[in-house]
mmCIF file of C-alpha atoms in Angstrom:
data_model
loop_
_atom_site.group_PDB
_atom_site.id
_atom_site.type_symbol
_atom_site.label_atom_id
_atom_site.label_comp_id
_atom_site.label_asym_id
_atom_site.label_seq_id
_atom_site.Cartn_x
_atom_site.Cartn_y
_atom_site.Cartn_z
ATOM 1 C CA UNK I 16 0.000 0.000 0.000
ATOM 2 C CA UNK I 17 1.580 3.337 -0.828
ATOM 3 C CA UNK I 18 2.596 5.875 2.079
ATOM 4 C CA UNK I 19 0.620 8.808 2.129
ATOM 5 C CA UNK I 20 2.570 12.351 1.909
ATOM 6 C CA UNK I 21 3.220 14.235 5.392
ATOM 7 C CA UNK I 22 0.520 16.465 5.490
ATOM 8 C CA UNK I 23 -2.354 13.321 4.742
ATOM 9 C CA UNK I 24 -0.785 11.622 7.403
ATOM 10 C CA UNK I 25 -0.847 14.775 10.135
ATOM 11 C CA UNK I 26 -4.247 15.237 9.151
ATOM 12 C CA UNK I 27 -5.121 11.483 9.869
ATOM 13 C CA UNK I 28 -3.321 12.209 13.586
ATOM 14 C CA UNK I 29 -5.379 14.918 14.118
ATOM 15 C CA UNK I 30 -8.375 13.102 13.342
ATOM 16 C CA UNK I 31 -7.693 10.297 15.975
ATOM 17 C CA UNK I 32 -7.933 13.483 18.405
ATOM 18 C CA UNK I 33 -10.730 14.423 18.153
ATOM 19 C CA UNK I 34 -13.497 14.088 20.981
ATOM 20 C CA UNK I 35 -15.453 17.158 20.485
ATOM 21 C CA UNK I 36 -18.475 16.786 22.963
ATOM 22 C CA UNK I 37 -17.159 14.906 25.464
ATOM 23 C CA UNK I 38 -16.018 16.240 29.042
ATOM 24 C CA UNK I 39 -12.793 18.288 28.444
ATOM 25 C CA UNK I 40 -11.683 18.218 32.688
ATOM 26 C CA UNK I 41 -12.153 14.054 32.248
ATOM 27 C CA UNK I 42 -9.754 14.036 29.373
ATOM 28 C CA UNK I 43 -7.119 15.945 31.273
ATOM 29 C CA UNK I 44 -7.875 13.876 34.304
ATOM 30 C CA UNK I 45 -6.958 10.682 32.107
ATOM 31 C CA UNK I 46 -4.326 12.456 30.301
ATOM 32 C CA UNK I 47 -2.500 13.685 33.614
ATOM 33 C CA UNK I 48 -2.530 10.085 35.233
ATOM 34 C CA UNK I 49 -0.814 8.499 32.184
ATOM 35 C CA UNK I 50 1.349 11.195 32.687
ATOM 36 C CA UNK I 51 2.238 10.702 36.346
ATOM 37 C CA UNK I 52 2.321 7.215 35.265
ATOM 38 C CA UNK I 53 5.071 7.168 32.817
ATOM 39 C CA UNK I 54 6.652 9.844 34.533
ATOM 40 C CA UNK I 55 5.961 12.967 32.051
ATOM 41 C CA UNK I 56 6.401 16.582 32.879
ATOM 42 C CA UNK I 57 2.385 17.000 33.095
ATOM 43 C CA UNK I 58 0.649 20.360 31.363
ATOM 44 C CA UNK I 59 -2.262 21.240 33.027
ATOM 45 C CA UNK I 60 -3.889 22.779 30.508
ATOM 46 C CA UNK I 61 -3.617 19.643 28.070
ATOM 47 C CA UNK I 62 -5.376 16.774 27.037
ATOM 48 C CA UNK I 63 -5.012 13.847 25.324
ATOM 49 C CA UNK I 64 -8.070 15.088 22.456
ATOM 50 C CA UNK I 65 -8.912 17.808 21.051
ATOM 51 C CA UNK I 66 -12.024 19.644 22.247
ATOM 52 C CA UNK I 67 -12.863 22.576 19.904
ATOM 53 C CA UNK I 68 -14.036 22.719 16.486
ATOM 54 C CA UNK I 69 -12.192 26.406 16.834
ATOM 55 C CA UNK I 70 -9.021 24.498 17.779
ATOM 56 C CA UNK I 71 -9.625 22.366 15.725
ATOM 57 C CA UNK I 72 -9.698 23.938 12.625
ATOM 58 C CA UNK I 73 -6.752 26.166 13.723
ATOM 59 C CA UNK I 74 -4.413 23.234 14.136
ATOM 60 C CA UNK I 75 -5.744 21.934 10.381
ATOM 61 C CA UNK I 76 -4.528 25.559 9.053
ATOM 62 C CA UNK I 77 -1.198 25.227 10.776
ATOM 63 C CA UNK I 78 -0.672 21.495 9.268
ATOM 64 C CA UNK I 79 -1.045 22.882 5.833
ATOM 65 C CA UNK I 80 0.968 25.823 6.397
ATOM 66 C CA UNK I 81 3.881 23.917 7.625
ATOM 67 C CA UNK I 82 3.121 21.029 4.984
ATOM 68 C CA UNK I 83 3.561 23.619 2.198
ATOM 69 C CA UNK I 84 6.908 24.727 3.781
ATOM 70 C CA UNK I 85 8.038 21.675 3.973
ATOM 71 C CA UNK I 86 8.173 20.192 0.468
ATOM 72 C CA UNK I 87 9.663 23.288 -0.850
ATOM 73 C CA UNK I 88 12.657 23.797 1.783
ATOM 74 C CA UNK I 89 13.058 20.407 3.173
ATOM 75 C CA UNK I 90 12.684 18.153 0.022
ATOM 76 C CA UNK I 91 14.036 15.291 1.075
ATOM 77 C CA UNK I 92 11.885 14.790 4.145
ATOM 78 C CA UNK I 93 8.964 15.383 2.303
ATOM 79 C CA UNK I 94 9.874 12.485 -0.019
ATOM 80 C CA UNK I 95 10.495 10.410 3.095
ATOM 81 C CA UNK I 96 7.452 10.296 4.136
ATOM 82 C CA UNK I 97 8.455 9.795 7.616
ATOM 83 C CA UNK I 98 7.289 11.610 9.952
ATOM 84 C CA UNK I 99 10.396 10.948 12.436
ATOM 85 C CA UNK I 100 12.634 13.017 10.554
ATOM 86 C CA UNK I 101 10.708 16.053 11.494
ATOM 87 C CA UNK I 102 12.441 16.955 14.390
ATOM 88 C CA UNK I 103 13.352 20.356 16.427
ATOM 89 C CA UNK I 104 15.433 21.623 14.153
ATOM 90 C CA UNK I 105 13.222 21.530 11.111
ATOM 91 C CA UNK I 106 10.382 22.865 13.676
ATOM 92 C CA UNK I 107 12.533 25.592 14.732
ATOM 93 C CA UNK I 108 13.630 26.557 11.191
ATOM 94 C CA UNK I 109 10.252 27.346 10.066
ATOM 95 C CA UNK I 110 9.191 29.260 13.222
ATOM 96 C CA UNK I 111 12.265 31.379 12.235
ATOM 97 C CA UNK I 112 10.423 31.387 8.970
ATOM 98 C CA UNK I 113 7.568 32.542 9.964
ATOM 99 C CA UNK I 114 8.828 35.491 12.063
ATOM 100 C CA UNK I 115 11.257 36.790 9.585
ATOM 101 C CA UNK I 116 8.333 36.633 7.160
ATOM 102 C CA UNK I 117 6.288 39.248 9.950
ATOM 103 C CA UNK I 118 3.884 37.041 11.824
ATOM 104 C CA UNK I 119 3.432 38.164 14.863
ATOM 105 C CA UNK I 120 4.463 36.167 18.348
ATOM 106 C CA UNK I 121 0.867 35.437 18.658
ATOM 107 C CA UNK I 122 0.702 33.568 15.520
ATOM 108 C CA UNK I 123 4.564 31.724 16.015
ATOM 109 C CA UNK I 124 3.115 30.750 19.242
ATOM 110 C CA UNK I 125 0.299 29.129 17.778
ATOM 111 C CA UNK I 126 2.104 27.570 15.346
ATOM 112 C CA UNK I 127 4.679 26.373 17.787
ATOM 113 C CA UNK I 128 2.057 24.790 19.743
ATOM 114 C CA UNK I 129 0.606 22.952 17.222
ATOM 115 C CA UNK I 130 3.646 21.770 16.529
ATOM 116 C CA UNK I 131 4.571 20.515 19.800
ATOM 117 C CA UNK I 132 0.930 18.623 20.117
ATOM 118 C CA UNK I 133 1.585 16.700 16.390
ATOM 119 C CA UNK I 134 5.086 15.425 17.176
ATOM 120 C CA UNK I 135 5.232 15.374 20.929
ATOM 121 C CA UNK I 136 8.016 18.113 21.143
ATOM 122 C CA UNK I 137 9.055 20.212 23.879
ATOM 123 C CA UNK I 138 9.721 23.155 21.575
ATOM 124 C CA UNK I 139 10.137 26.623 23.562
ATOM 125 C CA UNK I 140 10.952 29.985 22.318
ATOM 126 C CA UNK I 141 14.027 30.392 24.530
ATOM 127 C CA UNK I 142 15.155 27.578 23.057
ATOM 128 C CA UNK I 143 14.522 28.583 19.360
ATOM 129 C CA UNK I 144 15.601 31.958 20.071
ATOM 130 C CA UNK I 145 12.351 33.162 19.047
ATOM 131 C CA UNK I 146 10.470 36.600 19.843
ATOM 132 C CA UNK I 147 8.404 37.116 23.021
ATOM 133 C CA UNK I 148 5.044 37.917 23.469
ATOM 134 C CA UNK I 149 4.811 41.284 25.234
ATOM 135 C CA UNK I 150 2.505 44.413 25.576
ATOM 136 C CA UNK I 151 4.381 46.449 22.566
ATOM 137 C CA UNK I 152 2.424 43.670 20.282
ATOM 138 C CA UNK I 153 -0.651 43.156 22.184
ATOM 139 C CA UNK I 154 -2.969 44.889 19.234
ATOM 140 C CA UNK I 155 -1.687 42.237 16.626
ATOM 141 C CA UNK I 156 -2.329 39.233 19.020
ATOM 142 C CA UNK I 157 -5.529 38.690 18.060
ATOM 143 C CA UNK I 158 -7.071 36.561 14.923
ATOM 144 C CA UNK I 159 -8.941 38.908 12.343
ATOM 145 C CA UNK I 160 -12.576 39.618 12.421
ATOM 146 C CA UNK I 161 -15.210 41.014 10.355
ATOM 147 C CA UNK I 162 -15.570 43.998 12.366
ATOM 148 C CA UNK I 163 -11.888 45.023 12.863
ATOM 149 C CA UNK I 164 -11.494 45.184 8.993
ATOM 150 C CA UNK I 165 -12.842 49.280 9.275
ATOM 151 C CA UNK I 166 -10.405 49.874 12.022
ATOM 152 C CA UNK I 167 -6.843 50.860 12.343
ATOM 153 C CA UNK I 168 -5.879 49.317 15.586
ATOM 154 C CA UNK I 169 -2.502 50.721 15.401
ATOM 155 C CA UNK I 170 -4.722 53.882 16.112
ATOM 156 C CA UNK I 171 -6.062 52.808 19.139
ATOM 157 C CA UNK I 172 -2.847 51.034 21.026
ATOM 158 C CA UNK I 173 -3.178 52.986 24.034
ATOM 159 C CA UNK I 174 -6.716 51.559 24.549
ATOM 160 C CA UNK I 175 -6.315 48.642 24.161
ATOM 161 C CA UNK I 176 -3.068 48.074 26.183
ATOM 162 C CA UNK I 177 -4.585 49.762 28.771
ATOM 163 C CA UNK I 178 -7.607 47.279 28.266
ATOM 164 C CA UNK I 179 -5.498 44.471 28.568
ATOM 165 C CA UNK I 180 -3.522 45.979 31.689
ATOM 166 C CA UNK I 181 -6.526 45.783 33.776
ATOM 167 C CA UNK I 182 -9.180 43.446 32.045
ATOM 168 C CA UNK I 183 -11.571 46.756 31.793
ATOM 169 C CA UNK I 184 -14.694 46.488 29.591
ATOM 170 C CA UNK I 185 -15.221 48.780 26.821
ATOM 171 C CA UNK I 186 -17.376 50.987 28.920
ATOM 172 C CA UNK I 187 -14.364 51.728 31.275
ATOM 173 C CA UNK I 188 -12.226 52.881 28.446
ATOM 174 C CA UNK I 189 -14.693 55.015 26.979
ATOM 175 C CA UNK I 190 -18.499 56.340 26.713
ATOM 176 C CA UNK I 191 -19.357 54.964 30.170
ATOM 177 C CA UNK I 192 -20.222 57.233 33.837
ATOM 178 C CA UNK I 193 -17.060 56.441 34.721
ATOM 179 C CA UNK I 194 -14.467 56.511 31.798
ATOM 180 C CA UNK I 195 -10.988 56.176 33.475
ATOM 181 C CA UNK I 196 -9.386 58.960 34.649
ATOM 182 C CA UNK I 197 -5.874 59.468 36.285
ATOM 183 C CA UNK I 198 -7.331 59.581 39.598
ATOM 184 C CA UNK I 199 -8.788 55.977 38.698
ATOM 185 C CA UNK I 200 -5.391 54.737 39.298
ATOM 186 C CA UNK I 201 -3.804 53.854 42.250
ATOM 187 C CA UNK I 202 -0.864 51.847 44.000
ATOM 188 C CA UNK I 203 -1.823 50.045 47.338
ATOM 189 C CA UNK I 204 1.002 47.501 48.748
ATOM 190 C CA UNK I 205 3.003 47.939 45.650
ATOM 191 C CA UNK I 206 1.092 46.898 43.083
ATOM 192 C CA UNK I 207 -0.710 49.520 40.477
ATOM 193 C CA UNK I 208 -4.859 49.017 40.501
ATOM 194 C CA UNK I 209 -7.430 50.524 38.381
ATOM 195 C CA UNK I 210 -10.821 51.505 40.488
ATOM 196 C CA UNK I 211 -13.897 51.142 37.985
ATOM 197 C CA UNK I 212 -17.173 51.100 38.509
ATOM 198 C CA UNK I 213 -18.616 48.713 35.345
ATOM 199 C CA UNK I 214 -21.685 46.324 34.942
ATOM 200 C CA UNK I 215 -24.492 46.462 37.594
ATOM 201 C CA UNK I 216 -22.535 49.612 39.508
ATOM 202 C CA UNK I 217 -19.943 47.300 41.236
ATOM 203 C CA UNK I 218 -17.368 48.915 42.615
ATOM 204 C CA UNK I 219 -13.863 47.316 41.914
ATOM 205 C CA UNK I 220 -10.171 47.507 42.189
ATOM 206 C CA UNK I 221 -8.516 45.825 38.989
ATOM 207 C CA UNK I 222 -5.409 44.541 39.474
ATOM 208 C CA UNK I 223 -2.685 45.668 36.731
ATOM 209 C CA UNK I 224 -1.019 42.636 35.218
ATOM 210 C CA UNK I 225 2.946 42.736 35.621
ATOM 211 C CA UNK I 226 3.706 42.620 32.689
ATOM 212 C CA UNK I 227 2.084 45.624 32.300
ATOM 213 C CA UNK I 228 2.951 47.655 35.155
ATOM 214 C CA UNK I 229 6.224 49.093 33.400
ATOM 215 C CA UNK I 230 4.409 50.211 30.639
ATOM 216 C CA UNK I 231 1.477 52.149 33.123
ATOM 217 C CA UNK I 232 3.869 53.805 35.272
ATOM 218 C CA UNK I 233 5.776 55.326 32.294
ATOM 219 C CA UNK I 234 2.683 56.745 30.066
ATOM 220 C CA UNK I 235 0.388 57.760 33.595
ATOM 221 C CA UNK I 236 2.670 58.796 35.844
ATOM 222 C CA UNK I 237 0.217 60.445 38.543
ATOM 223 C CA UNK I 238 -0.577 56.973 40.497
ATOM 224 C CA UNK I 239 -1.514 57.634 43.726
ATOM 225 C CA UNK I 240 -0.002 55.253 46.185
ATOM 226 C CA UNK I 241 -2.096 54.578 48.802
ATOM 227 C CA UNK I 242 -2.553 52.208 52.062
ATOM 228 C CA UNK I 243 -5.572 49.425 51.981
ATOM 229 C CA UNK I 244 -7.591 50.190 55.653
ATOM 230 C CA UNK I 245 -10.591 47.547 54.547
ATOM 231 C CA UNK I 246 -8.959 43.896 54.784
ATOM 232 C CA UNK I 247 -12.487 41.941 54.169
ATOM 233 C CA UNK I 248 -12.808 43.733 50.470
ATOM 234 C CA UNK I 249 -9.060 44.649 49.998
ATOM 235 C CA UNK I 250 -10.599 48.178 48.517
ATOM 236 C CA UNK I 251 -8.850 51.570 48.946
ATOM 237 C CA UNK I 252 -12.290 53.531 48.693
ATOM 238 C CA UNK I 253 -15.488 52.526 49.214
ATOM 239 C CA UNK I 254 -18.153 52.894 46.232
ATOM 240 C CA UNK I 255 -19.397 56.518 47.684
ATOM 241 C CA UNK I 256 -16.051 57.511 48.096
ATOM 242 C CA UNK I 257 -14.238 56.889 44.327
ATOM 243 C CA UNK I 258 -18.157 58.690 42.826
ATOM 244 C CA UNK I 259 -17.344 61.736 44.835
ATOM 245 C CA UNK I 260 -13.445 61.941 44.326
ATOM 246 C CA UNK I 261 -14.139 60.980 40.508
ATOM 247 C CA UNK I 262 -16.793 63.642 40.245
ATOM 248 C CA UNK I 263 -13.996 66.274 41.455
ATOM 249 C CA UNK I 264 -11.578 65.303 38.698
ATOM 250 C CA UNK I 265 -12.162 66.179 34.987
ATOM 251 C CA UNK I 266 -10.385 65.071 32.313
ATOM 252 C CA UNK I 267 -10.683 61.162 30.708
ATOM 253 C CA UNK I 268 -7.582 59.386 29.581
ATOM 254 C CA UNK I 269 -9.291 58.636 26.074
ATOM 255 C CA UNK I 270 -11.760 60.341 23.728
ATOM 256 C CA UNK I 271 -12.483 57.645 21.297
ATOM 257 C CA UNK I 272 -12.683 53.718 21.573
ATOM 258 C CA UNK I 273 -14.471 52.015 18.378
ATOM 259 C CA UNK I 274 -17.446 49.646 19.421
ATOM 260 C CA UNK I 275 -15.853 47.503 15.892
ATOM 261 C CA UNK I 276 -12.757 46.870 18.165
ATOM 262 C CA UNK I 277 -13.261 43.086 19.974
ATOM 263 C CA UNK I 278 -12.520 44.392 23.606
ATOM 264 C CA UNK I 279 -13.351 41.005 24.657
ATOM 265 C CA UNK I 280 -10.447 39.751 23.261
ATOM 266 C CA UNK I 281 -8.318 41.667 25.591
ATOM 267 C CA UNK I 282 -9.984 40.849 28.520
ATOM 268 C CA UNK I 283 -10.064 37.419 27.934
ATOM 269 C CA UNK I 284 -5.870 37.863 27.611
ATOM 270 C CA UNK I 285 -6.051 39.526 31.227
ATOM 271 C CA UNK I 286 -7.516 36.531 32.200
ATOM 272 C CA UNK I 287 -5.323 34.015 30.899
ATOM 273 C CA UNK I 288 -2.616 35.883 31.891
ATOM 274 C CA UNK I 289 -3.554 36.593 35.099
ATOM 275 C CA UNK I 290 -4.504 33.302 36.233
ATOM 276 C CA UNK I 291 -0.272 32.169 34.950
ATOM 277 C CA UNK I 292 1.114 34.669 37.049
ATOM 278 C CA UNK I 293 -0.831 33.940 40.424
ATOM 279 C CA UNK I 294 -0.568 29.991 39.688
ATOM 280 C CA UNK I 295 3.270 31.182 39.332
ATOM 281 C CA UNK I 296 3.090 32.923 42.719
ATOM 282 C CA UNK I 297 1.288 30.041 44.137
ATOM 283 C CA UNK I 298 3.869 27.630 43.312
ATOM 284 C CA UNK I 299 6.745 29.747 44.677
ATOM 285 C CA UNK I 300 4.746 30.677 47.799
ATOM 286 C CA UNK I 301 4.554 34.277 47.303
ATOM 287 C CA UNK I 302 0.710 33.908 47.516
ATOM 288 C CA UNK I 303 -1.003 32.484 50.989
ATOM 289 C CA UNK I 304 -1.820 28.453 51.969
ATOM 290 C CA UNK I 305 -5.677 29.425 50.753
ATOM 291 C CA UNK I 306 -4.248 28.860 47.012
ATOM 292 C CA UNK I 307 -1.277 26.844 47.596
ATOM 293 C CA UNK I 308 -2.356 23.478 49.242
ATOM 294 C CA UNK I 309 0.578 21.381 48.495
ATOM 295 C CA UNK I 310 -1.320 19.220 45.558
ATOM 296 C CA UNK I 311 -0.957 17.467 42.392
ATOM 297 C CA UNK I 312 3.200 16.492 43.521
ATOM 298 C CA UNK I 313 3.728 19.700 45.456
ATOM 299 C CA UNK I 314 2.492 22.186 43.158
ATOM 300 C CA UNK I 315 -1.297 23.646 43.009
ATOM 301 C CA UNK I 316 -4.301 21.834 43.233
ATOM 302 C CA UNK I 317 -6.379 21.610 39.719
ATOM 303 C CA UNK I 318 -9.844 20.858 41.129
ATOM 304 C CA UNK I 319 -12.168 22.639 39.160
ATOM 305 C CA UNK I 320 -12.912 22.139 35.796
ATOM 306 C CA UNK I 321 -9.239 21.838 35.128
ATOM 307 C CA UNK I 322 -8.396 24.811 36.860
ATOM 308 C CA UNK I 323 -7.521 25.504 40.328
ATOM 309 C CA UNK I 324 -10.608 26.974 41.737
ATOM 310 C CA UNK I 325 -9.265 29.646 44.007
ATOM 311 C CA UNK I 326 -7.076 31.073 41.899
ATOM 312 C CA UNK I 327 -10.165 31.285 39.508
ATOM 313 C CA UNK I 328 -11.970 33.139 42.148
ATOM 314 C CA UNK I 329 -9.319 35.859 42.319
ATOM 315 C CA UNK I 330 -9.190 36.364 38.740
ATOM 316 C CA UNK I 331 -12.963 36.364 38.581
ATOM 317 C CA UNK I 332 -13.122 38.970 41.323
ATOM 318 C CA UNK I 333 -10.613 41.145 39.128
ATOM 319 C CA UNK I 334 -12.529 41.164 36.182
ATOM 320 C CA UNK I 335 -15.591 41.812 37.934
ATOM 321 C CA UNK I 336 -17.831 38.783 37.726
ATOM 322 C CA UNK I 337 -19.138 36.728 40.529
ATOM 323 C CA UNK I 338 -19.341 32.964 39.402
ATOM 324 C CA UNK I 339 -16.191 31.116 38.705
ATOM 325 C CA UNK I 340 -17.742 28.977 35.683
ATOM 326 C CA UNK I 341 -18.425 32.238 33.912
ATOM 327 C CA UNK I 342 -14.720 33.137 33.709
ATOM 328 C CA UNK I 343 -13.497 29.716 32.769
ATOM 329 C CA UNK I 344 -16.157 29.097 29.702
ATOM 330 C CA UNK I 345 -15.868 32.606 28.549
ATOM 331 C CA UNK I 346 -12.013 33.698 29.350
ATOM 332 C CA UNK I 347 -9.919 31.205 30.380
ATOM 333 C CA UNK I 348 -10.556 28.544 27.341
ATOM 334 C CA UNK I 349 -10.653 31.482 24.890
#
C-alpha cells in the first residue's frame, strides 16, 4: 500500500484526536494520570483530544501551512514520508520562517504549539531563540474579524493596552459614567490598581497585570499610592467615596474607543494571563496556603474544571464577575 505524503498523514493524527463533545476536565484527568504514570512533565492545561471545532480547525490551518513549507525547503523529508525526521530543528527553522516573514508572536506561538501537540516536542521559544510575546504587540495578538477590517488598531494602542492591563470592559475605556481617569489609578502595597465602577454599579479595584505595570507607570505617571484600611474587600475607597473623588476630577484618559474593536479579546488575555502569574506565585509561595495546598506532587491543586478553583476566584473577582464557571467558559478557554 503506498505511504501517504506528510501532510495526509498529520491530518489522519489529528483526526484520531478528536473528541469534540465529550467532558474536556475528564480528558485531562486521564491524560495527567498516564502522565504521572510514565513519569511525564504533566501540562495542566492539556489533554489527550482535542475539544474545539475552533481548535480544531486552527491546528488543520497550521498542518497545511507547515506542509507547504516543507516540500519546498526540506525536500528530502517530504519524499520520506516519515514523519520521524521532522524533528526540532526543522520545527525551529520554520518558526524562524515565519517570524522573519512578519507574523506576529501570537501567531509563532500558535504555530509552535501545534507543533509541539503533532510530534510530541518540547519546543520553547528560549530555546529557538524566538520573539516574546509582550505588551508592545498586544494589538496584533488577536485573529482577524469582520468587524476590525474598518479599524486601524494601530490607532487605538493605548486603549487597548490599557484594556489588557486591567481586564476593563469597553465601557471603562470610553463612553461609560465612569471613563478612566488618572485619579482611577492607584498603588496600594506595591502593586498599580485601576478603580472602575462597570456592569451592575460594582465597585472594583482591577489589578494591573505585571507585565504591564512598566508600561502604566511610564505613560500615567500620577498613580496615587495609597494604604488598603478595609482587609475583608481589599478596597482603597469605598463605592461613595471613588463617585465623589471621581466627580472632582475632569479630564478622561481617552476620547475615542471604536465599538468595531473586539474588547473582549483583551480581557479574555487579562484573564489568561492573570490566572499564569498567580498559579506562578502560588507555586513559589509568594501567595497564601488558601491557594497553595501542596497538591498534584507539590504544586497547586487543579480541582475545578481543570483549573484551580481559588485562583479562579481571584481572577474572577478582578474582572468583575461573581461565578467562577463564567470566567473559565468565557475567558480562560478562549
Amino acid at each position: 500500500m503506498r505511504m501517504p505524503n506528510i501532510k495526509i498523514q498529520l491530518n489522519k493524527k489529528l483526526d484520531e484526536m478528536i473528541n469534540t463533545g465529550s467532558s474536556k476536565h475528564i480528558a485531562k484527568k486521564n491524560y495527567k494520570d498516564f502522565c504521572k504514570a510514565n513519569n511525564i512533565k504533566v501540562n495542566p492545561s492539556k489533554s489527550a483530544f482535542v475539544h474545539s471545532f475552533k481548535t480544531l480547525d486552527a491546528y488543520r490551518q497550521v498542518i497545511g501551512e507547515f506542509s507547504n513549507w516543507l516540500k519546498k525547503e526540506e525536500p528530502e523529508v517530504w519524499k520520506s514520508k516519515d514523519l520521524n525526521k521532522i524533528d526540532k530543528n526543522i520545527c525551529y527553522k520554520y518558526l524562524k520562517y515565519r517570524e522573519s516573514n512578519g507574523k506576529s508572536p501570537y501567531t509563532v506561538s500558535k504555530d509552535m504549539s501545534t507543533l509541539n501537540r503533532m510530534f510530541n516536542l518540547a519546543l520553547t521559544k528560549k530555546e529557538g531563540n524566538l520573539k516574546q510575546r509582550s505588551y508592545k504587540n498586544i494589538f496584533r495578538s488577536r485573529g482577524s474579524k469582520e468587524m476590525d477590517k474598518h479599524v486601524n488598531l494601530k490607532n487605538y494602542k493605548e486603549q487597548i493596552c490599557f484594556s489588557y492591563a486591567f481586564g476593563l470592559r469597553r465601557s471603562s475605556i470610553f463612553g461609560g459614567n465612569y471613563a478612566v481617569k488618572d485619579i482611577s489609578l492607584i498603588e496600594k502595597n506595591g502593586r498599580i490598581h485601576c478603580c472602575v465602577i462597570e456592569k451592575g454599579g460594582k465597585y472594583r479595584e482591577a489589578p494591573c497585570l505585571k507585565i504591564m505595570e512598566d508600561y502604566i507607570r511610564k505613560n500615567y505617571p500620577k498613580i496615587r499610592k495609597v494604604s488598603v484600611f478595609n482587609i475583608e474587600t481589599d478596597n482603597f475607597y469605598t463605592k461613595e467615596q471613588f463617585k465623589e473623588l471621581y466627580k472632582a476630577n475632569n479630564k478622561k484618559l481617552f476620547n475615542k474607543y471604536p465599538g468595531r474593536i473586539d474588547n473582549h479579546a483583551f480581557r479574555s488575555k487579562y484573564a489568561n494571563t492573570l490566572y499564569l502569574e498567580y498559579l506562578k506565585a502560588a507555586k513559589s509561595g509568594q501567595i497564601s496556603g488558601d491557594v497553595y495546598n501542596g497538591a498534584c506532587g507539590g504544586g497547586v491543586a487543579i480541582d475545578y474544571r481543570g483549573y484551580n478553583k481559588n485562583i479562579v476566584l481571584k481572577v474572577s473577582k478582578a474582572l468583575g464577575h461573581n461565578r467562577p464557571s463564567v470566567v473559565i467558559e468565557h475567558y480562560l478557554r478562549e
